[in-house]
PDB file of C-alpha atoms in Angstrom:
ATOM      1  CA  MET A 173      96.433 103.233 203.412  1.00 56.00           C
ATOM      2  CA  LEU A 174      98.400 106.176 204.735  1.00 63.00           C
ATOM      3  CA  PRO A 175     100.835 105.641 207.622  1.00 60.00           C
ATOM      4  CA  SER A 176      99.396 106.961 210.884  1.00 59.00           C
ATOM      5  CA  THR A 177     102.508 109.102 211.352  1.00 69.00           C
ATOM      6  CA  LEU A 178     102.143 110.872 207.992  1.00 78.00           C
ATOM      7  CA  ILE A 179     101.246 114.541 208.315  1.00 88.00           C
ATOM      8  CA  ARG A 180      98.709 115.535 205.697  1.00 93.00           C
ATOM      9  CA  PRO A 181      99.009 118.764 203.719  1.00 97.00           C
ATOM     10  CA  SER A 182      96.309 121.411 203.826  1.00 96.00           C
ATOM     11  CA  SER A 183      96.628 121.726 200.063  1.00 98.00           C
ATOM     12  CA  VAL A 184      98.149 119.965 197.073  1.00 99.00           C
ATOM     13  CA  LEU A 185      99.374 121.985 194.095  1.00 99.00           C
ATOM     14  CA  PHE A 186      99.936 119.822 191.010  1.00 99.00           C
ATOM     15  CA  VAL A 187     101.988 121.387 188.211  1.00 99.00           C
ATOM     16  CA  PHE A 188     101.670 119.181 185.154  1.00 99.00           C
ATOM     17  CA  LEU A 189     104.318 119.549 182.438  1.00 99.00           C
ATOM     18  CA  ASP A 190     103.343 118.010 179.109  1.00 98.00           C
ATOM     19  CA  GLY A 191     106.015 115.945 177.357  1.00 98.00           C
ATOM     20  CA  VAL A 192     108.953 115.978 179.778  1.00 99.00           C
ATOM     21  CA  GLY A 193     110.908 112.768 180.266  1.00 99.00           C
ATOM     22  CA  LEU A 194     114.141 111.810 181.975  1.00 99.00           C
ATOM     23  CA  GLY A 195     116.569 111.198 179.128  1.00 98.00           C
ATOM     24  CA  GLU A 196     120.279 110.968 178.531  1.00 98.00           C
ATOM     25  CA  ALA A 197     122.504 113.598 180.124  1.00 97.00           C
ATOM     26  CA  ASP A 198     123.596 114.626 176.633  1.00 98.00           C
ATOM     27  CA  ARG A 199     123.838 118.387 176.266  1.00 97.00           C
ATOM     28  CA  ALA A 200     123.662 118.093 172.476  1.00 97.00           C
ATOM     29  CA  ILE A 201     120.108 116.740 172.489  1.00 98.00           C
ATOM     30  CA  ASN A 202     118.697 117.290 175.977  1.00 98.00           C
ATOM     31  CA  PRO A 203     117.927 120.919 176.896  1.00 98.00           C
ATOM     32  CA  LEU A 204     117.285 119.854 180.490  1.00 98.00           C
ATOM     33  CA  ALA A 205     120.981 118.908 180.671  1.00 98.00           C
ATOM     34  CA  ALA A 206     122.300 121.713 178.483  1.00 97.00           C
ATOM     35  CA  HIS A 207     121.366 124.765 180.552  1.00 95.00           C
ATOM     36  CA  PRO A 208     121.744 125.833 184.177  1.00 96.00           C
ATOM     37  CA  LEU A 209     118.253 125.657 185.677  1.00 98.00           C
ATOM     38  CA  PRO A 210     118.632 126.275 189.412  1.00 98.00           C
ATOM     39  CA  ALA A 211     114.968 125.905 190.356  1.00 99.00           C
ATOM     40  CA  PHE A 212     114.607 122.682 188.373  1.00 99.00           C
ATOM     41  CA  GLU A 213     117.711 121.370 190.101  1.00 98.00           C
ATOM     42  CA  HIS A 214     116.417 122.423 193.517  1.00 98.00           C
ATOM     43  CA  LEU A 215     113.198 120.516 192.852  1.00 99.00           C
ATOM     44  CA  ALA A 216     115.236 117.443 191.914  1.00 98.00           C
ATOM     45  CA  GLY A 217     117.414 117.548 195.017  1.00 97.00           C
ATOM     46  CA  GLY A 218     120.298 119.431 193.403  1.00 97.00           C
ATOM     47  CA  ALA A 219     120.655 117.594 190.093  1.00 97.00           C
ATOM     48  CA  PRO A 220     119.561 118.227 186.494  1.00 97.00           C
ATOM     49  CA  TRP A 221     116.500 116.342 185.277  1.00 98.00           C
ATOM     50  CA  THR A 222     118.002 113.351 183.444  1.00 98.00           C
ATOM     51  CA  ALA A 223     118.089 109.572 183.670  1.00 98.00           C
ATOM     52  CA  GLU A 224     120.992 110.043 186.096  1.00 97.00           C
ATOM     53  CA  THR A 225     118.990 112.118 188.595  1.00 97.00           C
ATOM     54  CA  PRO A 226     119.472 110.484 192.020  1.00 97.00           C
ATOM     55  CA  LEU A 227     116.430 109.243 193.897  1.00 98.00           C
ATOM     56  CA  VAL A 228     115.281 111.356 196.825  1.00 98.00           C
ATOM     57  CA  SER A 229     113.072 109.776 199.471  1.00 97.00           C
ATOM     58  CA  ALA A 230     112.515 111.999 202.486  1.00 97.00           C
ATOM     59  CA  ALA A 231     109.455 112.856 204.545  1.00 96.00           C
ATOM     60  CA  ASP A 232     109.124 116.195 202.763  1.00 97.00           C
ATOM     61  CA  HIS A 233     110.823 115.547 199.419  1.00 98.00           C
ATOM     62  CA  VAL A 234     110.492 112.730 196.907  1.00 99.00           C
ATOM     63  CA  VAL A 235     112.172 112.562 193.497  1.00 99.00           C
ATOM     64  CA  ARG A 236     111.833 109.459 191.348  1.00 99.00           C
ATOM     65  CA  PRO A 237     111.300 108.326 187.754  1.00 99.00           C
ATOM     66  CA  ILE A 238     107.956 106.745 186.954  1.00 99.00           C
ATOM     67  CA  ASP A 239     106.991 104.591 183.989  1.00 99.00           C
ATOM     68  CA  ALA A 240     104.884 106.148 181.233  1.00 99.00           C
ATOM     69  CA  THR A 241     104.802 103.168 178.855  1.00 99.00           C
ATOM     70  CA  LEU A 242     102.177 101.350 180.953  1.00 99.00           C
ATOM     71  CA  GLY A 243     103.066  97.934 179.563  1.00 98.00           C
ATOM     72  CA  VAL A 244     101.823  98.908 176.111  1.00 98.00           C
ATOM     73  CA  GLU A 245     103.952  98.842 172.966  1.00 98.00           C
ATOM     74  CA  GLY A 246     104.567 101.998 170.981  1.00 98.00           C
ATOM     75  CA  LEU A 247     105.129 105.597 171.982  1.00 98.00           C
ATOM     76  CA  PRO A 248     103.128 106.989 174.900  1.00 98.00           C
ATOM     77  CA  GLN A 249     100.576 109.659 173.989  1.00 98.00           C
ATOM     78  CA  SER A 250      98.902 112.498 175.850  1.00 98.00           C
ATOM     79  CA  GLY A 251      95.333 111.190 175.767  1.00 98.00           C
ATOM     80  CA  THR A 252      95.902 107.887 177.500  1.00 99.00           C
ATOM     81  CA  GLY A 253      98.916 109.112 179.484  1.00 99.00           C
ATOM     82  CA  GLN A 254      97.106 112.041 181.053  1.00 99.00           C
ATOM     83  CA  ALA A 255      93.956 110.026 181.657  1.00 99.00           C
ATOM     84  CA  THR A 256      96.098 107.487 183.512  1.00 99.00           C
ATOM     85  CA  LEU A 257      98.018 110.106 185.486  1.00 99.00           C
ATOM     86  CA  PHE A 258      94.846 111.874 186.585  1.00 99.00           C
ATOM     87  CA  SER A 259      92.834 108.750 187.416  1.00 99.00           C
ATOM     88  CA  GLY A 260      95.182 105.969 188.478  1.00 98.00           C
ATOM     89  CA  VAL A 261      93.632 103.633 185.887  1.00 99.00           C
ATOM     90  CA  ASN A 262      95.835 102.258 183.091  1.00 99.00           C
ATOM     91  CA  CYS A 263      93.931 103.871 180.238  1.00 99.00           C
ATOM     92  CA  ALA A 264      96.467 102.779 177.610  1.00 99.00           C
ATOM     93  CA  ALA A 265      95.902  99.129 178.504  1.00 98.00           C
ATOM     94  CA  LEU A 266      92.155  99.743 178.542  1.00 98.00           C
ATOM     95  CA  ALA A 267      92.278 101.249 175.040  1.00 98.00           C
ATOM     96  CA  GLY A 268      94.679  98.564 173.837  1.00 98.00           C
ATOM     97  CA  ARG A 269      97.104 101.218 172.608  1.00 98.00           C
ATOM     98  CA  HIS A 270      98.587 104.602 173.355  1.00 98.00           C
ATOM     99  CA  TYR A 271      96.215 107.282 172.087  1.00 98.00           C
ATOM    100  CA  GLY A 272      96.129 111.056 171.878  1.00 92.00           C
ATOM    101  CA  PRO A 273      96.036 113.903 172.164  1.00 94.00           C
ATOM    102  CA  TYR A 274      92.357 113.747 173.206  1.00 96.00           C
ATOM    103  CA  PRO A 275      90.728 111.204 175.529  1.00 97.00           C
ATOM    104  CA  HIS A 276      90.053 107.797 173.983  1.00 98.00           C
ATOM    105  CA  SER A 277      86.426 106.643 174.099  1.00 97.00           C
ATOM    106  CA  THR A 278      87.370 104.045 176.714  1.00 98.00           C
ATOM    107  CA  SER A 279      89.002 106.728 178.872  1.00 98.00           C
ATOM    108  CA  LYS A 280      85.937 108.963 179.082  1.00 98.00           C
ATOM    109  CA  PRO A 281      83.984 106.852 181.596  1.00 98.00           C
ATOM    110  CA  ILE A 282      87.143 106.636 183.699  1.00 98.00           C
ATOM    111  CA  LEU A 283      87.560 110.404 183.655  1.00 98.00           C
ATOM    112  CA  ARG A 284      83.884 110.912 184.508  1.00 98.00           C
ATOM    113  CA  GLU A 285      83.960 108.594 187.488  1.00 98.00           C
ATOM    114  CA  GLN A 286      87.562 108.259 188.660  1.00 98.00           C
ATOM    115  CA  SER A 287      89.471 111.422 187.775  1.00 99.00           C
ATOM    116  CA  ILE A 288      91.306 113.045 190.650  1.00 98.00           C
ATOM    117  CA  PHE A 289      88.560 115.682 190.745  1.00 98.00           C
ATOM    118  CA  ALA A 290      85.799 113.040 190.831  1.00 98.00           C
ATOM    119  CA  ARG A 291      87.632 111.101 193.533  1.00 98.00           C
ATOM    120  CA  LEU A 292      88.100 114.190 195.693  1.00 98.00           C
ATOM    121  CA  LEU A 293      84.427 115.059 195.329  1.00 97.00           C
ATOM    122  CA  GLY A 294      83.623 111.514 196.393  1.00 96.00           C
ATOM    123  CA  ALA A 295      85.795 112.038 199.465  1.00 95.00           C
ATOM    124  CA  GLY A 296      83.635 114.975 200.493  1.00 95.00           C
ATOM    125  CA  HIS A 297      85.295 118.023 198.976  1.00 96.00           C
ATOM    126  CA  GLU A 298      83.099 120.728 197.451  1.00 96.00           C
ATOM    127  CA  THR A 299      83.551 121.726 193.809  1.00 96.00           C
ATOM    128  CA  GLU A 300      84.531 125.271 194.768  1.00 95.00           C
ATOM    129  CA  HIS A 301      87.420 123.894 196.831  1.00 95.00           C
ATOM    130  CA  LEU A 302      88.983 122.198 193.782  1.00 98.00           C
ATOM    131  CA  ALA A 303      90.621 124.366 191.139  1.00 98.00           C
ATOM    132  CA  PHE A 304      91.960 124.116 187.627  1.00 99.00           C
ATOM    133  CA  ALA A 305      94.046 127.288 187.323  1.00 98.00           C
ATOM    134  CA  ASN A 306      94.338 127.503 183.520  1.00 98.00           C
ATOM    135  CA  ALA A 307      92.374 130.059 181.509  1.00 96.00           C
ATOM    136  CA  TYR A 308      91.016 129.298 178.042  1.00 95.00           C
ATOM    137  CA  PRO A 309      89.970 131.724 175.290  1.00 93.00           C
ATOM    138  CA  GLU A 310      86.453 131.792 173.900  1.00 91.00           C
ATOM    139  CA  ARG A 311      87.513 130.119 170.674  1.00 90.00           C
ATOM    140  CA  PHE A 312      88.715 127.083 172.625  1.00 92.00           C
ATOM    141  CA  PHE A 313      85.217 126.559 173.996  1.00 93.00           C
ATOM    142  CA  VAL A 314      83.622 127.134 170.580  1.00 92.00           C
ATOM    143  CA  HIS A 315      85.867 124.556 168.918  1.00 90.00           C
ATOM    144  CA  ALA A 316      85.520 122.077 171.778  1.00 90.00           C
ATOM    145  CA  TRP A 317      81.725 122.195 171.634  1.00 91.00           C
ATOM    146  CA  GLU A 318      81.593 122.102 167.834  1.00 89.00           C
ATOM    147  CA  ARG A 319      84.023 119.204 167.487  1.00 88.00           C
ATOM    148  CA  LYS A 320      83.129 117.528 170.780  1.00 87.00           C
ATOM    149  CA  ARG A 321      86.847 117.364 171.488  1.00 90.00           C
ATOM    150  CA  TRP A 322      87.877 118.335 174.974  1.00 96.00           C
ATOM    151  CA  THR A 323      91.352 117.811 176.354  1.00 97.00           C
ATOM    152  CA  VAL A 324      91.802 115.294 179.150  1.00 98.00           C
ATOM    153  CA  THR A 325      91.960 117.952 181.846  1.00 98.00           C
ATOM    154  CA  THR A 326      89.047 120.046 180.580  1.00 98.00           C
ATOM    155  CA  TYR A 327      86.918 116.926 180.043  1.00 98.00           C
ATOM    156  CA  ALA A 328      87.614 115.737 183.590  1.00 98.00           C
ATOM    157  CA  CYS A 329      86.798 119.175 184.979  1.00 98.00           C
ATOM    158  CA  ARG A 330      83.551 119.487 183.019  1.00 96.00           C
ATOM    159  CA  LYS A 331      82.323 116.102 184.175  1.00 98.00           C
ATOM    160  CA  ALA A 332      83.167 116.899 187.800  1.00 98.00           C
ATOM    161  CA  GLY A 333      81.620 120.368 187.671  1.00 98.00           C
ATOM    162  CA  ILE A 334      84.967 122.105 188.167  1.00 98.00           C
ATOM    163  CA  ARG A 335      85.049 125.657 186.868  1.00 96.00           C
ATOM    164  CA  LEU A 336      86.835 126.293 183.575  1.00 97.00           C
ATOM    165  CA  ARG A 337      88.339 129.760 183.623  1.00 97.00           C
ATOM    166  CA  THR A 338      88.100 132.271 180.790  1.00 95.00           C
ATOM    167  CA  THR A 339      89.668 135.411 179.341  1.00 94.00           C
ATOM    168  CA  GLU A 340      87.971 137.578 181.946  1.00 95.00           C
ATOM    169  CA  GLU A 341      89.462 135.682 184.878  1.00 96.00           C
ATOM    170  CA  LEU A 342      92.883 135.814 183.247  1.00 96.00           C
ATOM    171  CA  ARG A 343      92.583 139.570 182.847  1.00 95.00           C
ATOM    172  CA  GLN A 344      91.528 139.947 186.476  1.00 95.00           C
ATOM    173  CA  GLY A 345      94.443 137.865 187.751  1.00 96.00           C
ATOM    174  CA  ASP A 346      92.267 134.927 188.798  1.00 97.00           C
ATOM    175  CA  ALA A 347      93.782 132.415 186.353  1.00 97.00           C
ATOM    176  CA  LEU A 348      96.971 131.612 184.438  1.00 97.00           C
ATOM    177  CA  ALA A 349      97.596 131.266 180.739  1.00 96.00           C
ATOM    178  CA  ALA A 350      99.084 127.908 179.799  1.00 93.00           C
ATOM    179  CA  GLY A 351     102.317 129.705 178.885  1.00 94.00           C
ATOM    180  CA  ILE A 352     102.361 131.587 182.228  1.00 97.00           C
ATOM    181  CA  THR A 353     103.474 134.985 180.861  1.00 94.00           C
ATOM    182  CA  ASN A 354     100.507 135.798 178.554  1.00 93.00           C
ATOM    183  CA  ALA A 355     102.963 136.304 175.672  1.00 91.00           C
ATOM    184  CA  LEU A 356     101.216 133.887 173.305  1.00 89.00           C
ATOM    185  CA  TRP A 357      97.806 135.167 174.358  1.00 90.00           C
ATOM    186  CA  ARG A 358      98.881 138.736 173.556  1.00 91.00           C
ATOM    187  CA  THR A 359     100.397 137.723 170.208  1.00 90.00           C
ATOM    188  CA  HIS A 360      97.659 135.459 168.896  1.00 85.00           C
ATOM    189  CA  LEU A 361      94.481 136.387 170.753  1.00 88.00           C
ATOM    190  CA  ASP A 362      94.341 139.748 172.489  1.00 88.00           C
ATOM    191  CA  PRO A 363      97.133 142.369 172.455  1.00 92.00           C
ATOM    192  CA  SER A 364      95.398 144.214 175.293  1.00 89.00           C
ATOM    193  CA  MET A 365      95.878 141.321 177.708  1.00 93.00           C
ATOM    194  CA  PRO A 366      98.274 142.529 180.443  1.00 92.00           C
ATOM    195  CA  GLU A 367     101.787 141.139 180.486  1.00 92.00           C
ATOM    196  CA  VAL A 368     102.505 138.746 183.317  1.00 94.00           C
ATOM    197  CA  HIS A 369     105.990 138.003 184.581  1.00 96.00           C
ATOM    198  CA  GLU A 370     106.869 134.572 185.874  1.00 98.00           C
ATOM    199  CA  GLU A 371     106.903 135.861 189.447  1.00 98.00           C
ATOM    200  CA  GLU A 372     103.336 137.145 189.105  1.00 97.00           C
ATOM    201  CA  GLY A 373     102.274 133.824 187.619  1.00 98.00           C
ATOM    202  CA  ALA A 374     103.772 132.084 190.638  1.00 98.00           C
ATOM    203  CA  ARG A 375     101.957 134.474 192.985  1.00 98.00           C
ATOM    204  CA  ARG A 376      98.666 133.651 191.299  1.00 98.00           C
ATOM    205  CA  LEU A 377      99.245 129.929 191.621  1.00 98.00           C
ATOM    206  CA  ALA A 378     100.342 130.286 195.243  1.00 98.00           C
ATOM    207  CA  ARG A 379      97.045 132.087 195.954  1.00 98.00           C
ATOM    208  CA  PHE A 380      95.180 129.149 194.459  1.00 98.00           C
ATOM    209  CA  ALA A 381      97.063 126.798 196.760  1.00 98.00           C
ATOM    210  CA  GLU A 382      96.268 129.004 199.747  1.00 97.00           C
ATOM    211  CA  HIS A 383      92.525 128.921 199.088  1.00 97.00           C
ATOM    212  CA  HIS A 384      91.950 125.463 197.543  1.00 98.00           C
ATOM    213  CA  PRO A 385      92.785 122.016 198.937  1.00 97.00           C
ATOM    214  CA  PHE A 386      93.634 120.884 195.394  1.00 98.00           C
ATOM    215  CA  THR A 387      94.829 122.921 192.413  1.00 99.00           C
ATOM    216  CA  LEU A 388      95.978 121.702 189.007  1.00 99.00           C
ATOM    217  CA  PHE A 389      97.973 123.772 186.521  1.00 99.00           C
ATOM    218  CA  GLU A 390      98.830 122.459 183.055  1.00 98.00           C
ATOM    219  CA  TYR A 391     101.822 123.652 181.008  1.00 98.00           C
ATOM    220  CA  TYR A 392     101.982 122.333 177.444  1.00 96.00           C
ATOM    221  CA  LEU A 393     104.713 124.354 175.679  1.00 97.00           C
ATOM    222  CA  THR A 394     107.300 121.770 176.729  1.00 98.00           C
ATOM    223  CA  ASP A 395     105.649 119.224 174.446  1.00 97.00           C
ATOM    224  CA  LYS A 396     105.363 121.705 171.576  1.00 95.00           C
ATOM    225  CA  ALA A 397     109.071 122.557 171.805  1.00 96.00           C
ATOM    226  CA  GLY A 398     109.937 118.877 171.744  1.00 97.00           C
ATOM    227  CA  HIS A 399     107.925 118.277 168.597  1.00 97.00           C
ATOM    228  CA  ALA A 400     109.470 121.360 166.985  1.00 97.00           C
ATOM    229  CA  GLN A 401     112.994 120.103 167.793  1.00 97.00           C
ATOM    230  CA  ASP A 402     113.820 123.736 168.422  1.00 96.00           C
ATOM    231  CA  ALA A 403     116.725 124.128 170.863  1.00 97.00           C
ATOM    232  CA  ALA A 404     116.280 127.903 171.208  1.00 97.00           C
ATOM    233  CA  GLN A 405     112.571 127.545 171.892  1.00 96.00           C
ATOM    234  CA  ALA A 406     113.251 124.791 174.400  1.00 98.00           C
ATOM    235  CA  GLU A 407     115.802 126.934 176.226  1.00 98.00           C
ATOM    236  CA  SER A 408     113.402 129.884 176.322  1.00 97.00           C
ATOM    237  CA  ILE A 409     110.494 127.969 177.820  1.00 97.00           C
ATOM    238  CA  LEU A 410     112.742 126.178 180.300  1.00 98.00           C
ATOM    239  CA  ARG A 411     114.111 129.498 181.524  1.00 98.00           C
ATOM    240  CA  THR A 412     110.534 130.784 181.861  1.00 98.00           C
ATOM    241  CA  LEU A 413     109.602 127.699 183.845  1.00 98.00           C
ATOM    242  CA  ASP A 414     112.740 127.958 185.955  1.00 99.00           C
ATOM    243  CA  ARG A 415     111.933 131.537 186.957  1.00 98.00           C
ATOM    244  CA  PHE A 416     108.357 130.469 187.653  1.00 99.00           C
ATOM    245  CA  PHE A 417     109.411 127.521 189.807  1.00 99.00           C
ATOM    246  CA  GLY A 418     111.994 129.654 191.595  1.00 99.00           C
ATOM    247  CA  ALA A 419     109.336 132.157 192.614  1.00 98.00           C
ATOM    248  CA  LEU A 420     106.903 129.390 193.544  1.00 98.00           C
ATOM    249  CA  LEU A 421     109.485 127.755 195.796  1.00 98.00           C
ATOM    250  CA  ASP A 422     109.899 131.070 197.608  1.00 98.00           C
ATOM    251  CA  LEU A 423     106.163 131.688 197.950  1.00 98.00           C
ATOM    252  CA  LEU A 424     104.720 128.348 199.042  1.00 98.00           C
ATOM    253  CA  ASP A 425     104.533 127.316 202.674  1.00 97.00           C
ATOM    254  CA  PHE A 426     105.796 123.757 202.464  1.00 98.00           C
ATOM    255  CA  LYS A 427     104.662 123.038 206.015  1.00 97.00           C
ATOM    256  CA  ARG A 428     101.078 123.176 204.753  1.00 97.00           C
ATOM    257  CA  THR A 429     101.346 122.694 200.975  1.00 98.00           C
ATOM    258  CA  LEU A 430     102.563 119.766 198.893  1.00 99.00           C
ATOM    259  CA  LEU A 431     103.892 120.703 195.448  1.00 99.00           C
ATOM    260  CA  VAL A 432     103.719 117.857 192.924  1.00 99.00           C
ATOM    261  CA  VAL A 433     105.346 118.040 189.489  1.00 99.00           C
ATOM    262  CA  SER A 434     105.046 115.327 186.864  1.00 99.00           C
ATOM    263  CA  SER A 435     104.421 114.603 183.187  1.00 99.00           C
ATOM    264  CA  ASP A 436     102.562 112.228 180.871  1.00 99.00           C
ATOM    265  CA  HIS A 437     105.333 111.070 178.521  1.00 99.00           C
ATOM    266  CA  GLY A 438     108.789 111.999 177.307  1.00 98.00           C
ATOM    267  CA  ASN A 439     109.545 114.351 174.413  1.00 98.00           C
ATOM    268  CA  LEU A 440     111.454 117.530 175.260  1.00 98.00           C
ATOM    269  CA  GLU A 441     114.445 115.616 176.644  1.00 98.00           C
ATOM    270  CA  ASP A 442     115.452 114.365 173.195  1.00 98.00           C
ATOM    271  CA  LEU A 443     115.454 117.027 170.483  1.00 98.00           C
ATOM    272  CA  SER A 444     117.133 114.654 168.038  1.00 98.00           C
ATOM    273  CA  ILE A 445     113.727 113.134 167.274  1.00 97.00           C
ATOM    274  CA  LYS A 446     110.348 114.729 166.604  1.00 96.00           C
ATOM    275  CA  THR A 447     108.253 112.128 168.372  1.00 97.00           C
ATOM    276  CA  HIS A 448     107.500 111.258 171.953  1.00 98.00           C
ATOM    277  CA  THR A 449     109.865 108.895 173.770  1.00 98.00           C
ATOM    278  CA  ARG A 450     109.546 105.849 176.003  1.00 98.00           C
ATOM    279  CA  HIS A 451     111.647 107.439 178.736  1.00 99.00           C
ATOM    280  CA  PRO A 452     110.327 107.515 182.286  1.00 99.00           C
ATOM    281  CA  VAL A 453     108.939 110.825 183.474  1.00 99.00           C
ATOM    282  CA  PRO A 454     109.808 112.710 186.650  1.00 99.00           C
ATOM    283  CA  LEU A 455     107.684 112.580 189.760  1.00 99.00           C
ATOM    284  CA  ILE A 456     108.605 115.268 192.254  1.00 99.00           C
ATOM    285  CA  ALA A 457     106.812 115.857 195.537  1.00 99.00           C
ATOM    286  CA  HIS A 458     108.049 118.711 197.712  1.00 99.00           C
ATOM    287  CA  GLY A 459     106.515 119.624 201.045  1.00 98.00           C
ATOM    288  CA  VAL A 460     104.436 118.066 203.791  1.00 98.00           C
ATOM    289  CA  GLY A 461     103.082 114.647 202.863  1.00 97.00           C
ATOM    290  CA  ALA A 462     105.621 114.024 200.100  1.00 98.00           C
ATOM    291  CA  SER A 463     106.474 110.560 201.390  1.00 97.00           C
ATOM    292  CA  ALA A 464     103.030 109.327 200.313  1.00 97.00           C
ATOM    293  CA  LEU A 465     104.525 109.175 196.808  1.00 98.00           C
ATOM    294  CA  ALA A 466     107.776 107.464 197.797  1.00 97.00           C
ATOM    295  CA  GLU A 467     106.746 104.082 196.368  1.00 97.00           C
ATOM    296  CA  ALA A 468     105.261 105.322 193.079  1.00 98.00           C
ATOM    297  CA  THR A 469     106.648 103.551 190.015  1.00 99.00           C
ATOM    298  CA  SER A 470     104.120 104.388 187.292  1.00 99.00           C
ATOM    299  CA  LEU A 471     101.635 106.994 186.112  1.00 99.00           C
ATOM    300  CA  THR A 472      98.999 104.759 187.689  1.00 99.00           C
ATOM    301  CA  ASP A 473     100.340 105.435 191.191  1.00 99.00           C
ATOM    302  CA  VAL A 474     100.020 109.210 191.444  1.00 99.00           C
ATOM    303  CA  THR A 475      96.302 109.921 191.845  1.00 98.00           C
ATOM    304  CA  PRO A 476      95.703 106.979 194.232  1.00 98.00           C
ATOM    305  CA  ALA A 477      98.479 108.356 196.456  1.00 97.00           C
ATOM    306  CA  LEU A 478      97.258 111.955 196.385  1.00 98.00           C
ATOM    307  CA  VAL A 479      93.545 111.502 197.067  1.00 97.00           C
ATOM    308  CA  PRO A 480      93.932 109.999 200.575  1.00 96.00           C
ATOM    309  CA  LEU A 481      96.202 112.900 201.527  1.00 96.00           C
ATOM    310  CA  LEU A 482      93.268 115.295 201.154  1.00 93.00           C
ATOM    311  CA  GLY A 483      90.371 113.169 202.317  1.00 77.00           C
ATOM    312  CA  PRO A 484      88.002 111.920 203.354  1.00 73.00           C
ATOM    313  CA  THR A 485      86.307 115.053 204.615  1.00 61.00           C
ATOM    314  CA  LYS A 486      82.804 113.654 205.152  1.00 50.00           C
ATOM    315  CA  THR A 487      81.647 113.603 208.750  1.00 41.00           C
ATOM    316  CA  GLY A 488      82.239 110.199 210.217  1.00 36.00           C
ATOM    317  CA  ALA A 489      84.198 109.009 207.198  1.00 39.00           C
TER     318      ALA A 489
END
């Protein structure tokens, strides 16, 4: 139950970074410690994102590590980690193992009925008020239908009736590519797709937050760079993200919007290994209502803390 004194945000913007943990402050293996990243540090209360990042617990700013292992042996994976993060149910324990990258069969009923989108709909929000900002190319949909393999986020959106955005919306400026800048889209899919700078990507996401009570954006290149063990690639994407976050921090009205940043498992923070890690992941809440997340300790705690901030909206509820 929310404290009666807690001021609720008008909107929550959730930026999900795949595969980012809080590891050793070792510049030789951890790109989050190796490079100056002013926006990242601002989000974390002035410190780099490492295991040494101090806790922040203020009314409008929370920074804390949360557990991604979920009491299950082995290395955390995207399928069960994301399903847990976006539902509040320990999907790794339910499956009896960490599983990924797609949803485990035992996670699918959870995502249908208890995803953050499903919960917000149950609290009275309309589907058009909930947004998933990512755009997907046509071939993604073809492969997903043919193989019946949807990612956690797209599966949750489909089951809740949340719009999945396409090439056309990306071209019109009504969506973001997963890499923010459209560079990969232009290289591998469509050279005619307009270039997008990080600042424009931030403007697009800020518009989502202005017009939707809840918006989710998923960034996955962090996990890919971790698996590649590529220090140059890691630096490049972190600088892209830092410019993006810097612009977003300037654009958002934190008196009405809560920015949440978190991840599903560690990876990028240790380039000495190719696999995921068992490190905790960051949970950052910046803006009005942030203190609702001040007691979170696990992936299971995020969605149950966020949903009450935005609901219920039903008359008499």
